[in-house]
PDB file of C-alpha atoms and ligand atoms in Angstrom:
ATOM      1  CA  MET A   1     -38.666-112.548  75.754  1.00 98.00           C
ATOM      2  CA  ARG A   2     -42.546-111.637  76.189  1.00 98.00           C
ATOM      3  CA  LEU A   3     -41.854-107.890  76.250  1.00 98.00           C
ATOM      4  CA  LEU A   4     -40.081-108.127  73.156  1.00 98.00           C
ATOM      5  CA  GLU A   5     -42.386-110.101  71.507  1.00 98.00           C
ATOM      6  CA  GLU A   6     -45.175-107.584  72.475  1.00 98.00           C
ATOM      7  CA  LYS A   7     -43.177-105.283  71.035  1.00 98.00           C
ATOM      8  CA  ILE A   8     -42.575-107.017  67.691  1.00 98.00           C
ATOM      9  CA  LEU A   9     -46.302-107.375  67.370  1.00 98.00           C
ATOM     10  CA  ARG A  10     -47.030-103.633  68.213  1.00 98.00           C
ATOM     11  CA  ASN A  11     -44.320-102.081  66.252  1.00 98.00           C
ATOM     12  CA  GLY A  12     -42.585-104.142  63.660  1.00 98.00           C
ATOM     13  CA  ARG A  13     -43.793-104.591  60.489  1.00 97.00           C
ATOM     14  CA  ALA A  14     -43.728-107.966  58.337  1.00 97.00           C
ATOM     15  CA  LEU A  15     -42.552-105.936  54.670  1.00 94.00           C
ATOM     16  CA  ASN A  16     -43.035-109.281  53.219  1.00 94.00           C
ATOM     17  CA  GLU A  17     -42.954-113.133  54.106  1.00 95.00           C
ATOM     18  CA  ASP A  18     -38.609-112.508  54.579  1.00 95.00           C
ATOM     19  CA  VAL A  19     -38.217-108.947  55.737  1.00 96.00           C
ATOM     20  CA  LEU A  20     -38.587-107.413  59.660  1.00 97.00           C
ATOM     21  CA  LEU A  21     -39.163-103.978  59.857  1.00 97.00           C
ATOM     22  CA  VAL A  22     -38.361-102.909  63.279  1.00 98.00           C
ATOM     23  CA  ASP A  23     -37.161 -99.679  62.533  1.00 98.00           C
ATOM     24  CA  SER A  24     -38.952 -97.426  65.640  1.00 98.00           C
ATOM     25  CA  PHE A  25     -37.002 -99.551  68.209  1.00 98.00           C
ATOM     26  CA  LEU A  26     -33.836-101.321  67.051  1.00 98.00           C
ATOM     27  CA  ASN A  27     -32.474-100.257  63.511  1.00 97.00           C
ATOM     28  CA  ASN A  28     -33.095 -96.565  63.317  1.00 97.00           C
ATOM     29  CA  GLN A  29     -34.692 -95.366  66.621  1.00 98.00           C
ATOM     30  CA  VAL A  30     -33.834 -97.435  69.587  1.00 98.00           C
ATOM     31  CA  ASP A  31     -35.705 -98.167  72.453  1.00 98.00           C
ATOM     32  CA  ALA A  32     -33.576 -97.898  75.188  1.00 98.00           C
ATOM     33  CA  PRO A  33     -35.519 -99.248  78.134  1.00 98.00           C
ATOM     34  CA  LEU A  34     -36.419-102.331  76.050  1.00 98.00           C
ATOM     35  CA  MET A  35     -32.506-103.033  74.926  1.00 98.00           C
ATOM     36  CA  ALA A  36     -31.951-102.458  79.124  1.00 98.00           C
ATOM     37  CA  GLU A  37     -34.197-105.324  79.246  1.00 98.00           C
ATOM     38  CA  VAL A  38     -32.724-107.162  76.286  1.00 98.00           C
ATOM     39  CA  GLY A  39     -29.174-106.979  77.751  1.00 98.00           C
ATOM     40  CA  LYS A  40     -30.270-108.185  81.563  1.00 98.00           C
ATOM     41  CA  THR A  41     -32.206-111.307  79.441  1.00 98.00           C
ATOM     42  CA  LEU A  42     -29.115-112.152  77.386  1.00 98.00           C
ATOM     43  CA  ALA A  43     -26.773-111.352  80.466  1.00 98.00           C
ATOM     44  CA  GLU A  44     -28.844-114.015  82.239  1.00 98.00           C
ATOM     45  CA  ALA A  45     -29.015-116.615  79.971  1.00 98.00           C
ATOM     46  CA  ALA A  46     -25.021-116.410  79.493  1.00 98.00           C
ATOM     47  CA  LYS A  47     -24.252-115.995  83.477  1.00 97.00           C
ATOM     48  CA  GLU A  48     -22.668-119.483  83.687  1.00 98.00           C
ATOM     49  CA  LEU A  49     -20.771-119.045  80.368  1.00 98.00           C
ATOM     50  CA  GLY A  50     -17.676-117.579  81.899  1.00 98.00           C
ATOM     51  CA  ILE A  51     -18.149-114.901  78.871  1.00 98.00           C
ATOM     52  CA  THR A  52     -14.926-112.366  79.100  1.00 98.00           C
ATOM     53  CA  ARG A  53     -16.351-110.396  76.225  1.00 98.00           C
ATOM     54  CA  VAL A  54     -19.184-109.041  74.289  1.00 98.00           C
ATOM     55  CA  ILE A  55     -18.735-108.780  70.304  1.00 98.00           C
ATOM     56  CA  THR A  56     -21.259-107.325  68.070  1.00 98.00           C
ATOM     57  CA  ILE A  57     -21.644-106.126  64.624  1.00 98.00           C
ATOM     58  CA  GLU A  58     -22.095-102.364  63.771  1.00 97.00           C
ATOM     59  CA  SER A  59     -24.531-100.653  63.535  1.00 96.00           C
ATOM     60  CA  SER A  60     -27.908-102.288  65.071  1.00 97.00           C
ATOM     61  CA  GLY A  61     -26.085-105.086  67.125  1.00 98.00           C
ATOM     62  CA  ILE A  62     -24.158-102.180  69.120  1.00 98.00           C
ATOM     63  CA  ALA A  63     -27.461-101.122  71.429  1.00 98.00           C
ATOM     64  CA  PRO A  64     -28.309-104.827  72.400  1.00 98.00           C
ATOM     65  CA  ALA A  65     -24.471-105.794  72.758  1.00 98.00           C
ATOM     66  CA  MET A  66     -23.864-102.603  74.969  1.00 98.00           C
ATOM     67  CA  MET A  67     -26.310-103.306  77.489  1.00 98.00           C
ATOM     68  CA  THR A  68     -25.762-106.580  77.458  1.00 98.00           C
ATOM     69  CA  ALA A  69     -21.540-106.291  77.750  1.00 98.00           C
ATOM     70  CA  MET A  70     -22.890-103.443  81.133  1.00 98.00           C
ATOM     71  CA  THR A  71     -24.661-105.960  83.161  1.00 98.00           C
ATOM     72  CA  LEU A  72     -21.851-108.911  82.616  1.00 98.00           C
ATOM     73  CA  GLY A  73     -19.379-105.993  83.490  1.00 98.00           C
ATOM     74  CA  VAL A  74     -17.150-107.033  80.683  1.00 98.00           C
ATOM     75  CA  PRO A  75     -15.554-104.903  77.424  1.00 98.00           C
ATOM     76  CA  LEU A  76     -17.966-104.787  74.086  1.00 98.00           C
ATOM     77  CA  VAL A  77     -15.805-105.006  70.981  1.00 98.00           C
ATOM     78  CA  ILE A  78     -17.472-103.839  67.506  1.00 98.00           C
ATOM     79  CA  LEU A  79     -16.843-105.723  64.161  1.00 98.00           C
ATOM     80  CA  LYS A  80     -16.781-103.323  61.339  1.00 96.00           C
ATOM     81  CA  LYS A  81     -18.432-103.759  57.887  1.00 94.00           C
ATOM     82  CA  SER A  82     -16.027-101.832  55.556  1.00 79.00           C
ATOM     83  CA  THR A  83     -11.885-101.147  55.859  1.00 66.00           C
ATOM     84  CA  SER A  84     -11.308 -97.321  56.704  1.00 64.00           C
ATOM     85  CA  ARG A  85      -7.756 -96.172  56.305  1.00 63.00           C
ATOM     86  CA  ILE A  86      -6.978 -95.800  59.679  1.00 65.00           C
ATOM     87  CA  LEU A  87      -8.190 -99.579  60.330  1.00 59.00           C
ATOM     88  CA  LYS A  88      -4.920-100.971  58.463  1.00 68.00           C
ATOM     89  CA  ASP A  89      -2.877-102.879  60.653  1.00 75.00           C
ATOM     90  CA  ASP A  90      -3.770-105.618  63.435  1.00 90.00           C
ATOM     91  CA  VAL A  91      -6.868-106.504  61.673  1.00 95.00           C
ATOM     92  CA  LEU A  92      -8.602-109.952  60.667  1.00 96.00           C
ATOM     93  CA  GLN A  93     -11.131-109.810  57.754  1.00 96.00           C
ATOM     94  CA  THR A  94     -13.594-111.951  56.424  1.00 96.00           C
ATOM     95  CA  GLU A  95     -16.204-111.661  53.855  1.00 96.00           C
ATOM     96  CA  VAL A  96     -19.748-111.973  54.719  1.00 96.00           C
ATOM     97  CA  PHE A  97     -22.881-111.604  51.977  1.00 94.00           C
ATOM     98  CA  SER A  98     -25.607-109.380  53.423  1.00 91.00           C
ATOM     99  CA  PHE A  99     -28.901-110.530  53.526  1.00 78.00           C
ATOM    100  CA  THR A 100     -30.448-106.925  53.277  1.00 83.00           C
ATOM    101  CA  LYS A 101     -28.344-105.391  51.267  1.00 86.00           C
ATOM    102  CA  ASN A 102     -27.576-108.289  49.057  1.00 90.00           C
ATOM    103  CA  ALA A 103     -24.126-107.590  48.552  1.00 93.00           C
ATOM    104  CA  ALA A 104     -21.029-108.777  50.006  1.00 94.00           C
ATOM    105  CA  TYR A 105     -18.590-107.096  52.481  1.00 94.00           C
ATOM    106  CA  GLN A 106     -15.635-107.210  54.680  1.00 95.00           C
ATOM    107  CA  LEU A 107     -16.180-108.049  58.667  1.00 97.00           C
ATOM    108  CA  THR A 108     -13.285-106.471  60.507  1.00 96.00           C
ATOM    109  CA  LEU A 109     -11.881-107.143  63.527  1.00 97.00           C
ATOM    110  CA  LYS A 110      -8.848-105.343  65.260  1.00 96.00           C
ATOM    111  CA  LYS A 111      -7.190-108.535  66.654  1.00 95.00           C
ATOM    112  CA  ARG A 112      -5.569-107.112  69.792  1.00 96.00           C
ATOM    113  CA  PHE A 113      -9.486-106.459  71.068  1.00 97.00           C
ATOM    114  CA  VAL A 114      -9.788-110.618  71.383  1.00 98.00           C
ATOM    115  CA  LEU A 115      -7.476-112.182  73.459  1.00 96.00           C
ATOM    116  CA  PRO A 116      -6.370-116.172  73.015  1.00 96.00           C
ATOM    117  CA  GLY A 117      -8.691-117.551  75.843  1.00 96.00           C
ATOM    118  CA  ASP A 118     -11.245-114.963  75.223  1.00 98.00           C
ATOM    119  CA  ARG A 119     -15.209-116.362  75.359  1.00 98.00           C
ATOM    120  CA  VAL A 120     -16.836-114.694  73.736  1.00 98.00           C
ATOM    121  CA  LEU A 121     -20.748-113.920  73.846  1.00 99.00           C
ATOM    122  CA  LEU A 122     -21.449-112.492  70.126  1.00 99.00           C
ATOM    123  CA  VAL A 123     -25.051-110.673  69.901  1.00 98.00           C
ATOM    124  CA  ASP A 124     -26.353-109.352  66.589  1.00 98.00           C
ATOM    125  CA  ASP A 125     -29.890-107.807  65.878  1.00 98.00           C
ATOM    126  CA  PHE A 126     -31.262-110.660  63.477  1.00 98.00           C
ATOM    127  CA  LEU A 127     -30.507-113.885  62.359  1.00 98.00           C
ATOM    128  CA  ALA A 128     -31.511-115.054  58.902  1.00 97.00           C
ATOM    129  CA  ARG A 129     -29.585-117.179  57.163  1.00 97.00           C
ATOM    130  CA  GLY A 130     -26.614-117.122  59.489  1.00 98.00           C
ATOM    131  CA  GLU A 131     -23.584-115.175  57.529  1.00 97.00           C
ATOM    132  CA  ALA A 132     -23.175-112.840  59.705  1.00 98.00           C
ATOM    133  CA  ALA A 133     -22.827-114.562  62.741  1.00 98.00           C
ATOM    134  CA  HIS A 134     -20.780-117.021  61.135  1.00 98.00           C
ATOM    135  CA  GLY A 135     -18.196-114.496  59.595  1.00 98.00           C
ATOM    136  CA  ALA A 136     -17.687-112.635  63.152  1.00 98.00           C
ATOM    137  CA  SER A 137     -17.314-116.502  64.828  1.00 98.00           C
ATOM    138  CA  ARG A 138     -14.759-116.892  61.802  1.00 98.00           C
ATOM    139  CA  LEU A 139     -12.686-113.911  63.480  1.00 98.00           C
ATOM    140  CA  ILE A 140     -13.102-114.587  66.711  1.00 98.00           C
ATOM    141  CA  GLU A 141     -11.736-117.721  66.521  1.00 98.00           C
ATOM    142  CA  GLN A 142      -8.762-116.970  64.245  1.00 97.00           C
ATOM    143  CA  ALA A 143      -7.647-113.988  66.886  1.00 97.00           C
ATOM    144  CA  GLY A 144      -7.638-117.475  69.808  1.00 97.00           C
ATOM    145  CA  GLY A 145     -10.915-116.615  71.265  1.00 98.00           C
ATOM    146  CA  SER A 146     -13.809-119.092  71.434  1.00 98.00           C
ATOM    147  CA  VAL A 147     -17.650-118.479  70.687  1.00 98.00           C
ATOM    148  CA  ALA A 148     -19.613-119.404  73.959  1.00 98.00           C
ATOM    149  CA  ALA A 149     -22.581-118.776  72.720  1.00 98.00           C
ATOM    150  CA  ILE A 150     -24.287-116.214  70.068  1.00 99.00           C
ATOM    151  CA  GLY A 151     -27.388-114.004  71.272  1.00 99.00           C
ATOM    152  CA  ILE A 152     -29.683-112.806  68.826  1.00 99.00           C
ATOM    153  CA  VAL A 153     -32.594-110.251  69.666  1.00 98.00           C
ATOM    154  CA  ILE A 154     -34.566-111.442  66.957  1.00 98.00           C
ATOM    155  CA  GLU A 155     -34.198-114.623  64.877  1.00 98.00           C
ATOM    156  CA  LYS A 156     -36.491-115.651  61.682  1.00 98.00           C
ATOM    157  CA  SER A 157     -36.635-119.424  62.528  1.00 98.00           C
ATOM    158  CA  PHE A 158     -37.986-120.185  58.794  1.00 98.00           C
ATOM    159  CA  GLN A 159     -34.708-118.960  57.613  1.00 98.00           C
ATOM    160  CA  PRO A 160     -31.680-121.656  57.834  1.00 98.00           C
ATOM    161  CA  GLY A 161     -29.475-119.287  60.135  1.00 98.00           C
ATOM    162  CA  ARG A 162     -30.019-120.911  63.195  1.00 98.00           C
ATOM    163  CA  ALA A 163     -29.528-124.438  61.770  1.00 98.00           C
ATOM    164  CA  LEU A 164     -26.474-123.730  60.278  1.00 98.00           C
ATOM    165  CA  LEU A 165     -24.813-122.411  63.496  1.00 98.00           C
ATOM    166  CA  THR A 166     -26.135-125.313  66.065  1.00 98.00           C
ATOM    167  CA  GLU A 167     -24.725-127.986  63.274  1.00 98.00           C
ATOM    168  CA  LYS A 168     -21.340-125.936  63.949  1.00 98.00           C
ATOM    169  CA  GLY A 169     -21.583-126.584  67.485  1.00 98.00           C
ATOM    170  CA  TYR A 170     -22.710-123.106  68.474  1.00 98.00           C
ATOM    171  CA  LYS A 171     -24.985-122.477  71.179  1.00 98.00           C
ATOM    172  CA  VAL A 172     -27.545-119.821  69.891  1.00 98.00           C
ATOM    173  CA  ILE A 173     -29.737-118.290  72.623  1.00 98.00           C
ATOM    174  CA  SER A 174     -32.433-116.079  70.460  1.00 98.00           C
ATOM    175  CA  LEU A 175     -35.016-113.859  72.684  1.00 98.00           C
ATOM    176  CA  ALA A 176     -37.755-113.552  69.883  1.00 98.00           C
ATOM    177  CA  ARG A 177     -38.141-116.446  67.169  1.00 98.00           C
ATOM    178  CA  VAL A 178     -40.407-115.556  64.199  1.00 98.00           C
ATOM    179  CA  ALA A 179     -41.638-118.868  63.113  1.00 98.00           C
ATOM    180  CA  ARG A 180     -43.835-117.329  60.148  1.00 98.00           C
ATOM    181  CA  MET A 181     -44.755-113.424  58.906  1.00 98.00           C
ATOM    182  CA  GLY A 182     -46.377-111.745  56.006  1.00 96.00           C
ATOM    183  CA  GLU A 183     -48.755-108.802  55.650  1.00 91.00           C
ATOM    184  CA  GLY A 184     -50.525-108.127  58.745  1.00 91.00           C
ATOM    185  CA  PHE A 185     -49.383-111.002  60.712  1.00 96.00           C
ATOM    186  CA  ILE A 186     -45.815-112.047  62.669  1.00 98.00           C
ATOM    187  CA  GLU A 187     -45.961-115.360  64.472  1.00 98.00           C
ATOM    188  CA  PHE A 188     -43.800-117.057  66.951  1.00 98.00           C
ATOM    189  CA  THR A 189     -42.078-120.082  68.350  1.00 98.00           C
ATOM    190  CA  GLU A 190     -41.062-120.580  71.757  1.00 98.00           C
ATOM    191  CA  ALA A 191     -37.964-118.349  72.326  1.00 98.00           C
ATOM    192  CA  ASP A 192     -34.559-119.172  74.366  1.00 98.00           C
ATOM    193  CA  ALA A 193     -34.886-117.092  76.878  1.00 97.00           C
TER     194      ALA A 193
HETATM  195  P1  5GP B 201     -27.800-113.366  57.795  1.00 80.68           P
HETATM  196  O1  5GP B 201     -26.362-112.886  58.298  1.00 80.68           O
HETATM  197  O2  5GP B 201     -28.420-114.211  59.583  1.00 80.68           O
HETATM  198  O3  5GP B 201     -28.213-113.875  56.665  1.00 80.68           O
HETATM  199  O4  5GP B 201     -28.363-111.657  58.478  1.00 80.68           O
HETATM  200  C1  5GP B 201     -28.308-111.120  59.837  1.00 80.68           C
HETATM  201  C2  5GP B 201     -28.139-109.549  59.206  1.00 80.68           C
HETATM  202  O5  5GP B 201     -28.524-109.033  58.333  1.00 80.68           O
HETATM  203  C3  5GP B 201     -28.371-109.024  60.783  1.00 80.68           C
HETATM  204  O6  5GP B 201     -27.253-108.833  60.980  1.00 80.68           O
HETATM  205  C4  5GP B 201     -29.042-107.635  60.009  1.00 80.68           C
HETATM  206  O7  5GP B 201     -28.524-106.520  59.793  1.00 80.68           O
HETATM  207  C5  5GP B 201     -29.906-108.139  58.345  1.00 80.68           C
HETATM  208  N1  5GP B 201     -31.220-108.566  58.899  1.00 80.68           N
HETATM  209  C6  5GP B 201     -31.837-110.167  58.045  1.00 80.68           C
HETATM  210  N2  5GP B 201     -32.650-110.125  58.281  1.00 80.68           N
HETATM  211  C7  5GP B 201     -33.164-108.734  58.412  1.00 80.68           C
HETATM  212  C8  5GP B 201     -34.803-108.237  58.550  1.00 80.68           C
HETATM  213  O8  5GP B 201     -35.608-109.329  58.419  1.00 80.68           O
HETATM  214  N3  5GP B 201     -34.796-106.761  59.111  1.00 80.68           N
HETATM  215  C9  5GP B 201     -34.048-106.351  59.559  1.00 80.68           C
HETATM  216  N4  5GP B 201     -34.056-105.076  59.961  1.00 80.68           N
HETATM  217  N5  5GP B 201     -32.377-106.921  59.334  1.00 80.68           N
HETATM  218  C10 5GP B 201     -32.471-107.911  58.659  1.00 80.68           C
END
């Protein structure tokens, strides 16, 4: 997605060779018109897959996932990263290791928002080592749904997430694929849409 790559080049910043800062348009402040384009592009790429639900992980996945769900005309379901007192019954949980926080958390799905037979488009902001997407897929499958595709806003292609997910048979649709980055430069490889 050319518009997204241009935005990353203009406003993204490689903190080092591993971490990309996109706080001004995705993680802290959100560029809503750009997210609308992200949503249209992901929805277009997934339009033949019979998607019945979009699922994302709080919090940075919500903006792109919401726009995707709106374009597809299906519900959006949000997986939570922590347990709360009102999240007790009817939940499925799995442990996920966070790349950015360097700590594990319990990813939580309210089961009644995934129905047996649901075809899910899982959407997240970043794909790094694939832990988050893999954990989310486990929960969706435990609930009886299937993951028709995994839509990613920014994939760091030099990290093992994509290989892990494709080896497990998941279809990955990444809108920007960073091949290499470092202080003052970000290089892309060909995106999926
Ligand atoms: P994974 O589970 O694939 O290792 O990491 C994916 C999650 O870690 C994403 O949901 C995202 O929140 C976070 N993440 C991974 N790498 C980066 C990065 O370079 N920049 C930012 N802002 N978040 C990242």
